[in-house]
Tab-separated table of C-alpha atoms in Angstrom:
chain	number	residue	atom	x	y	z
A	1	MET	CA	-2.870	21.341	-16.628
A	2	GLU	CA	-2.775	17.541	-16.619
A	3	ARG	CA	-2.445	15.779	-13.295
A	4	VAL	CA	0.535	13.476	-12.819
A	5	VAL	CA	-0.196	10.204	-11.031
A	6	LEU	CA	2.490	7.725	-9.929
A	7	VAL	CA	1.431	4.166	-9.012
A	8	THR	CA	3.851	1.640	-7.500
A	9	GLY	CA	3.094	-2.074	-7.786
A	10	ALA	CA	1.155	-1.372	-10.973
A	11	SER	CA	1.785	-4.631	-12.848
A	12	SER	CA	-1.024	-6.739	-11.356
A	13	GLY	CA	-3.812	-6.989	-8.803
A	14	VAL	CA	-5.150	-3.818	-7.223
A	15	GLY	CA	-2.376	-1.721	-8.782
A	16	LEU	CA	-3.297	-2.632	-12.354
A	17	ALA	CA	-7.028	-2.316	-11.669
A	18	LEU	CA	-6.384	1.083	-10.084
A	19	CYS	CA	-4.529	2.330	-13.172
A	20	ARG	CA	-7.401	1.351	-15.427
A	21	ARG	CA	-10.014	2.863	-13.122
A	22	LEU	CA	-8.121	6.146	-12.796
A	23	LEU	CA	-8.087	6.498	-16.566
A	24	GLU	CA	-11.821	5.796	-16.621
A	25	GLU	CA	-12.266	8.671	-14.163
A	26	ASP	CA	-9.951	11.084	-15.982
A	27	GLY	CA	-8.403	10.134	-19.302
A	28	ARG	CA	-6.314	13.334	-19.305
A	29	ILE	CA	-3.988	12.336	-16.461
A	30	HIS	CA	-0.359	11.487	-17.050
A	31	LEU	CA	-0.107	8.030	-15.522
A	32	CYS	CA	3.374	6.898	-14.509
A	33	ILE	CA	3.518	3.219	-13.599
A	34	ALA	CA	6.315	1.861	-11.433
A	35	CYS	CA	7.178	-1.839	-11.730
A	36	ARG	CA	10.159	-3.985	-10.717
A	37	ASN	CA	11.714	-4.342	-14.182
A	38	VAL	CA	11.500	-3.182	-17.794
A	39	GLN	CA	9.627	-6.285	-18.958
A	40	LYS	CA	6.857	-5.836	-16.384
A	41	SER	CA	6.657	-2.088	-17.033
A	42	GLU	CA	6.281	-2.470	-20.798
A	43	ALA	CA	3.838	-5.382	-20.508
A	44	THR	CA	1.702	-3.398	-18.048
A	45	ARG	CA	1.773	-0.318	-20.261
A	46	ASP	CA	0.608	-2.417	-23.222
A	47	LEU	CA	-2.260	-3.864	-21.157
A	48	ILE	CA	-3.415	-0.393	-20.122
A	49	LEU	CA	-3.136	1.076	-23.621
A	50	ALA	CA	-5.115	-1.854	-25.046
A	51	THR	CA	-8.217	-0.523	-23.265
A	52	HIS	CA	-7.201	3.175	-23.148
A	53	PRO	CA	-5.314	3.773	-26.424
A	54	ALA	CA	-5.328	7.575	-26.072
A	55	ALA	CA	-3.931	7.553	-22.526
A	56	ARG	CA	-0.614	9.101	-21.653
A	57	VAL	CA	1.245	6.335	-19.832
A	58	SER	CA	4.937	6.381	-18.940
A	59	THR	CA	7.007	3.844	-17.018
A	60	VAL	CA	9.760	3.679	-14.421
A	61	GLU	CA	11.463	0.676	-12.902
A	62	VAL	CA	11.977	0.359	-9.146
A	63	ASP	CA	12.484	-2.396	-6.599
A	64	LEU	CA	11.153	-0.883	-3.364
A	65	GLY	CA	13.187	-3.395	-1.386
A	66	ASN	CA	16.456	-2.039	-2.801
A	67	LEU	CA	17.566	1.428	-1.672
A	68	VAL	CA	19.862	1.983	-4.670
A	69	SER	CA	16.890	1.305	-6.961
A	70	VAL	CA	14.668	3.671	-4.943
A	71	LEU	CA	17.229	6.500	-5.023
A	72	ARG	CA	17.795	6.069	-8.747
A	73	VAL	CA	14.110	6.168	-9.603
A	74	ALA	CA	13.611	9.220	-7.371
A	75	ARG	CA	16.363	11.015	-9.291
A	76	GLU	CA	14.751	9.981	-12.588
A	77	LEU	CA	11.334	11.255	-11.477
A	78	ARG	CA	12.815	14.561	-10.322
A	79	CYS	CA	14.345	15.010	-13.770
A	80	ARG	CA	11.190	13.975	-15.599
A	81	PHE	CA	8.477	15.867	-13.717
A	82	GLN	CA	8.016	19.291	-12.169
A	83	ARG	CA	5.412	18.024	-9.713
A	84	LEU	CA	3.452	14.926	-8.695
A	85	ASP	CA	-0.237	15.270	-7.917
A	86	PHE	CA	-0.884	11.733	-6.657
A	87	VAL	CA	1.466	9.010	-5.487
A	88	TYR	CA	-0.199	5.649	-4.851
A	89	LEU	CA	2.155	3.704	-2.585
A	90	ASN	CA	0.747	0.323	-3.448
A	91	ALA	CA	3.653	-2.109	-3.969
A	92	GLY	CA	4.036	-4.791	-1.322
A	93	ILE	CA	5.136	-8.336	-0.601
A	94	MET	CA	4.054	-11.163	1.680
A	95	PRO	CA	6.787	-13.822	1.414
A	96	ASN	CA	6.344	-17.440	2.476
A	97	PRO	CA	2.866	-17.142	4.028
A	98	HIS	CA	1.655	-19.971	6.272
A	99	VAL	CA	-1.886	-20.663	7.491
A	100	ASN	CA	-2.385	-21.942	11.037
A	101	PHE	CA	-5.279	-24.367	10.503
A	102	LYS	CA	-5.312	-25.291	14.198
A	103	ALA	CA	-5.983	-21.657	15.135
A	104	LEU	CA	-8.634	-21.436	12.420
A	105	TRP	CA	-10.403	-24.500	13.834
A	106	HIS	CA	-10.239	-22.992	17.326
A	107	GLY	CA	-11.784	-19.803	15.959
A	108	LEU	CA	-14.603	-21.835	14.450
A	109	LEU	CA	-15.317	-23.438	17.827
A	110	THR	CA	-15.165	-20.130	19.737
A	111	GLY	CA	-17.223	-18.058	17.318
A	112	LYS	CA	-14.295	-15.852	16.286
A	113	VAL	CA	-13.832	-17.339	12.842
A	114	LEU	CA	-15.473	-14.443	10.914
A	115	HIS	CA	-13.165	-11.925	12.588
A	116	MET	CA	-10.174	-14.146	11.862
A	117	LEU	CA	-11.165	-14.575	8.220
A	118	THR	CA	-11.536	-10.814	7.683
A	119	THR	CA	-8.331	-9.760	9.484
A	120	ALA	CA	-6.179	-12.935	9.306
A	121	GLU	CA	-5.490	-12.349	13.000
A	122	GLY	CA	-3.851	-15.376	14.565
A	123	ILE	CA	-4.080	-17.546	11.467
A	124	MET	CA	-1.375	-16.274	9.133
A	125	THR	CA	2.385	-15.964	9.570
A	126	GLN	CA	5.311	-15.225	7.255
A	127	THR	CA	8.989	-16.098	7.163
A	128	ASP	CA	11.008	-12.929	6.552
A	129	ARG	CA	14.696	-12.428	5.709
A	130	LEU	CA	17.311	-9.692	5.386
A	131	ASN	CA	17.691	-7.921	2.058
A	132	GLY	CA	20.874	-6.639	0.444
A	133	ASP	CA	20.737	-3.429	2.478
A	134	GLY	CA	20.701	-5.357	5.748
A	135	LEU	CA	17.027	-4.537	6.383
A	136	GLN	CA	14.124	-6.909	6.929
A	137	GLU	CA	12.730	-7.507	3.459
A	138	VAL	CA	9.026	-6.981	4.212
A	139	PHE	CA	9.625	-3.788	6.195
A	140	ALA	CA	11.930	-2.461	3.476
A	141	THR	CA	9.592	-3.204	0.569
A	142	ASN	CA	6.218	-2.422	2.105
A	143	LEU	CA	7.182	0.682	4.068
A	144	PHE	CA	10.761	1.952	4.179
A	145	GLY	CA	11.374	1.974	0.428
A	146	HIS	CA	8.191	3.991	-0.026
A	147	PHE	CA	9.167	6.296	2.840
A	148	ILE	CA	12.551	7.019	1.238
A	149	LEU	CA	10.837	7.578	-2.116
A	150	VAL	CA	8.478	10.140	-0.576
A	151	ARG	CA	11.341	11.887	1.202
A	152	GLN	CA	13.343	12.055	-2.033
A	153	LEU	CA	10.345	13.455	-3.938
A	154	GLU	CA	9.391	16.190	-1.474
A	155	CYS	CA	10.373	18.868	-4.002
A	156	LEU	CA	7.709	17.501	-6.399
A	157	LEU	CA	5.075	17.025	-3.712
A	158	CYS	CA	5.256	20.155	-1.553
A	159	GLY	CA	4.515	23.800	-2.318
A	160	ASN	CA	2.480	23.204	-5.475
A	161	GLU	CA	-0.450	25.349	-6.565
A	162	LYS	CA	-2.823	22.517	-5.680
A	163	PRO	CA	-2.399	19.923	-2.894
A	164	SER	CA	-0.514	16.716	-3.629
A	165	ARG	CA	-1.620	13.356	-2.293
A	166	LEU	CA	-0.005	10.243	-0.888
A	167	ILE	CA	-2.317	7.219	-0.813
A	168	TRP	CA	-0.916	4.157	0.944
A	169	THR	CA	-2.288	0.652	0.492
A	170	SER	CA	-2.605	-0.769	4.001
A	171	SER	CA	-4.555	-3.816	5.167
A	172	SER	CA	-7.213	-5.001	7.604
A	173	ASN	CA	-4.344	-7.197	8.817
A	174	ALA	CA	-2.555	-4.093	10.182
A	175	ARG	CA	-2.570	-4.722	13.931
A	176	GLU	CA	-0.930	-3.023	16.874
A	177	SER	CA	-0.320	-6.401	18.525
A	178	ALA	CA	2.050	-7.346	15.675
A	179	PHE	CA	4.081	-4.125	15.940
A	180	SER	CA	6.769	-3.134	18.423
A	181	LEU	CA	8.832	0.054	18.578
A	182	SER	CA	11.764	-1.946	19.893
A	183	ASP	CA	11.570	-4.297	16.880
A	184	TYR	CA	9.885	-2.133	14.257
A	185	GLN	CA	11.406	-4.128	11.396
A	186	HIS	CA	9.835	-7.249	12.942
A	187	ALA	CA	13.043	-9.277	12.899
A	188	LYS	CA	11.954	-11.432	15.838
A	189	GLY	CA	8.339	-12.146	14.960
A	190	GLN	CA	6.365	-14.074	12.357
A	191	GLU	CA	3.818	-11.436	11.361
A	192	SER	CA	6.025	-9.138	9.313
A	193	TYR	CA	3.244	-8.242	6.870
A	194	SER	CA	0.862	-7.158	9.634
A	195	SER	CA	3.648	-5.200	11.344
A	196	SER	CA	4.618	-3.396	8.129
A	197	LYS	CA	1.032	-2.385	7.435
A	198	TYR	CA	0.533	-1.084	10.969
A	199	ALA	CA	3.781	0.868	10.517
A	200	THR	CA	2.269	2.284	7.318
A	201	ASP	CA	-0.728	3.562	9.283
A	202	LEU	CA	1.560	5.194	11.863
A	203	THR	CA	3.664	6.842	9.162
A	204	SER	CA	0.672	8.352	7.380
A	205	VAL	CA	-0.585	9.953	10.593
A	206	VAL	CA	2.710	11.769	11.172
A	207	LEU	CA	3.189	12.757	7.525
A	208	ASN	CA	-0.054	14.720	7.726
A	209	ARG	CA	1.117	16.503	10.839
A	210	LYS	CA	4.448	17.393	9.232
A	211	PHE	CA	3.404	18.270	5.693
A	212	ASN	CA	-0.238	19.430	5.482
A	213	LYS	CA	0.841	23.074	5.743
A	214	GLN	CA	3.110	22.509	2.738
A	215	GLY	CA	0.215	21.173	0.674
A	216	LEU	CA	0.930	17.448	1.006
A	217	TYR	CA	-1.783	15.139	2.363
A	218	SER	CA	-1.545	11.447	3.207
A	219	SER	CA	-4.346	8.874	3.293
A	220	VAL	CA	-4.504	5.146	3.953
A	221	VAL	CA	-6.772	2.626	2.264
A	222	CYS	CA	-7.582	-1.030	2.768
A	223	PRO	CA	-8.520	-2.951	-0.399
A	224	GLY	CA	-10.130	-5.793	1.535
A	225	LEU	CA	-9.568	-9.450	0.686
A	226	VAL	CA	-8.630	-9.481	-2.978
A	227	MET	CA	-7.805	-12.537	-5.038
A	228	SER	CA	-4.406	-11.558	-6.436
A	229	ASN	CA	-0.941	-13.020	-6.978
A	230	MET	CA	-0.198	-12.334	-3.308
A	231	THR	CA	-3.330	-14.128	-2.100
A	232	TYR	CA	-2.803	-17.165	-4.322
A	233	ARG	CA	0.539	-17.818	-2.620
A	234	ILE	CA	-1.194	-18.474	0.717
A	235	LEU	CA	-2.959	-21.661	-0.385
A	236	PRO	CA	-2.715	-23.943	-3.438
A	237	VAL	CA	-4.753	-22.676	-6.399
A	238	PHE	CA	-7.020	-25.751	-6.464
A	239	LEU	CA	-7.968	-25.084	-2.836
A	240	TRP	CA	-8.884	-21.475	-3.607
A	241	LYS	CA	-11.132	-22.719	-6.414
A	242	LEU	CA	-12.900	-25.009	-3.981
A	243	LEU	CA	-13.270	-22.180	-1.462
A	244	MET	CA	-14.541	-19.505	-3.864
A	245	PRO	CA	-18.266	-20.366	-3.574
A	246	ILE	CA	-17.929	-20.190	0.217
A	247	MET	CA	-16.129	-16.844	-0.036
A	248	TRP	CA	-18.914	-15.388	-2.158
A	249	LEU	CA	-21.336	-16.444	0.570
A	250	ILE	CA	-19.134	-14.985	3.320
A	251	ARG	CA	-19.367	-11.623	1.567
A	252	PHE	CA	-22.965	-11.332	2.794
A	253	PHE	CA	-21.490	-11.147	6.317
A	254	ALA	CA	-18.001	-9.746	5.664
A	255	LYS	CA	-18.179	-6.640	3.485
A	256	THR	CA	-14.370	-6.432	3.150
A	257	TYR	CA	-14.406	-9.561	0.950
A	258	THR	CA	-14.039	-7.438	-2.167
A	259	LEU	CA	-12.512	-10.453	-3.977
A	260	THR	CA	-11.735	-8.756	-7.320
A	261	PRO	CA	-8.930	-6.212	-7.851
A	262	TYR	CA	-11.482	-3.874	-9.459
A	263	ASN	CA	-13.555	-3.844	-6.259
A	264	GLY	CA	-10.424	-3.659	-4.121
A	265	ALA	CA	-9.435	-0.376	-5.789
A	266	GLU	CA	-12.725	1.301	-4.816
A	267	ALA	CA	-11.296	3.348	-1.927
A	268	HIS	CA	-8.223	4.358	-3.953
A	269	VAL	CA	-10.433	5.742	-6.712
A	270	TRP	CA	-12.846	7.380	-4.261
A	271	LEU	CA	-9.961	9.305	-2.696
A	272	PHE	CA	-8.880	10.458	-6.168
A	273	LYS	CA	-12.149	12.413	-6.336
A	274	GLN	CA	-12.056	13.951	-2.838
A	275	LYS	CA	-10.645	17.254	-1.600
A	276	PRO	CA	-7.885	16.311	0.869
A	277	GLU	CA	-8.588	19.235	3.186
A	278	HIS	CA	-11.943	17.636	4.039
A	279	LEU	CA	-10.547	14.197	4.897
A	280	ASP	CA	-9.831	12.894	8.398
A	281	ALA	CA	-6.131	12.114	8.863
A	282	LEU	CA	-7.004	9.542	11.535
A	283	VAL	CA	-9.273	7.465	9.304
A	284	LYS	CA	-8.532	4.459	7.110
A	285	TYR	CA	-10.734	4.161	4.027
A	286	HIS	CA	-11.891	0.590	3.367
A	287	SER	CA	-13.031	-0.783	0.035
A	288	CYS	CA	-16.205	-2.779	0.697
A	289	THR	CA	-18.549	-4.885	-1.394
A	290	SER	CA	-22.080	-5.891	-0.449
A	291	GLY	CA	-23.342	-9.453	-0.756
A	292	LEU	CA	-25.035	-8.433	-4.001
A	293	GLY	CA	-21.804	-7.020	-5.417
A	294	LYS	CA	-22.226	-3.264	-4.870
A	295	SER	CA	-18.927	-1.517	-4.118
A	296	TYR	CA	-18.658	1.338	-1.639
A	297	VAL	CA	-16.184	2.981	0.762
A	298	GLU	CA	-16.362	2.820	4.535
A	299	PRO	CA	-14.203	5.135	6.687
A	300	ARG	CA	-12.986	3.650	9.980
A	301	LYS	CA	-10.960	5.311	12.727
A	302	PHE	CA	-7.328	4.255	12.991
A	303	ASP	CA	-6.301	2.020	15.856
A	304	VAL	CA	-3.135	4.078	16.379
A	305	ASP	CA	-1.541	5.953	19.230
A	306	GLU	CA	-0.265	9.320	17.999
A	307	GLU	CA	2.619	9.363	20.475
A	308	THR	CA	3.765	5.952	19.220
A	309	ALA	CA	3.415	7.242	15.665
A	310	GLU	CA	5.716	10.182	16.392
A	311	LYS	CA	8.328	7.975	18.085
A	312	PHE	CA	8.262	5.572	15.142
A	313	TYR	CA	8.633	8.421	12.651
A	314	GLN	CA	11.742	9.586	14.474
A	315	LYS	CA	13.151	6.055	14.215
A	316	LEU	CA	12.489	6.135	10.465
A	317	LEU	CA	14.401	9.408	10.190
A	318	GLU	CA	17.312	7.918	12.124
A	319	LEU	CA	17.339	4.836	9.881
A	320	GLU	CA	17.115	7.057	6.810
A	321	LYS	CA	20.177	9.027	7.903
A	322	GLU	CA	22.087	5.864	8.728
A	323	THR	CA	21.348	4.079	5.459
A	324	LEU	CA	21.694	7.046	3.089
A	325	GLU	CA	25.204	7.770	4.314
A	326	ARG	CA	26.188	4.645	2.382
A	327	TYR	CA	24.713	5.968	-0.858
A	328	SER	CA	25.761	9.628	-0.831
A	329	ASP	CA	26.865	9.372	-4.484
A	330	LEU	CA	23.209	8.868	-5.482
A	331	LEU	CA	22.003	11.984	-3.678
A	332	ASP	CA	21.836	15.415	-5.328
């Protein structure tokens, strides 16, 4: 029986590379790509079929930052499939990023620059805003939209003959210092991306506790620093071109400088080949690349408190109940 794989954020970057690599691993899968609109979905499908003409590729459209869109696509997927074997929760945004060059210079003087360059700690901020649902846009797109999608697809993910998998794209920028239970949407801060990725890590931990016995397993990956549409918004393109030789050199010291989307998808693909029962629920799997260009996966323990994770999960359930009451007509 063919495996059904859903990938969000499939139109570019790690998502597109992941789709191609999954088909290289198993050309028999049914790959369902989720993009923001019909044009992106069809263009992405054409790109994939150009290199894998025999592949079975279907499309759905979803804006993870819009709850109506999420509920509609969940209903469509429930009608279309009897089960989902893998869901790659990869879509994400980082709006209006700003680099703090003063902090970067201070890091250079204090010897912390390599750590700052690999985690973006203290050197990158974002300006967030409310979306149409009254939620912080980054939180809604990167985490809550995916959370609602998973909750709406439980009937396709739980109780199957073989385990189903959730694989979240997190970040090395996911830091506890950027996250607060009292402001979990990060309305008051300037590190909404970091906060949303730390919230992703917390969510995955609790999902395993709640759903492993029902055959659903959750994992978190970090693609490393990848040159993608998201990255190119941080600095002007000409500056990235000037920096690229330096970044290739940094990779000899910073193995998470994967740089290409193909390398960034290494951990995603590695997890595709693993038995979930043997994986550690408290580990994040990092895509790494050696200075000579060899890709590999490095597991690292989460920097998460399980009690905080449980409290946050309960807040997600409360927000879910509150928001879905407005859209009862879209629920079965």
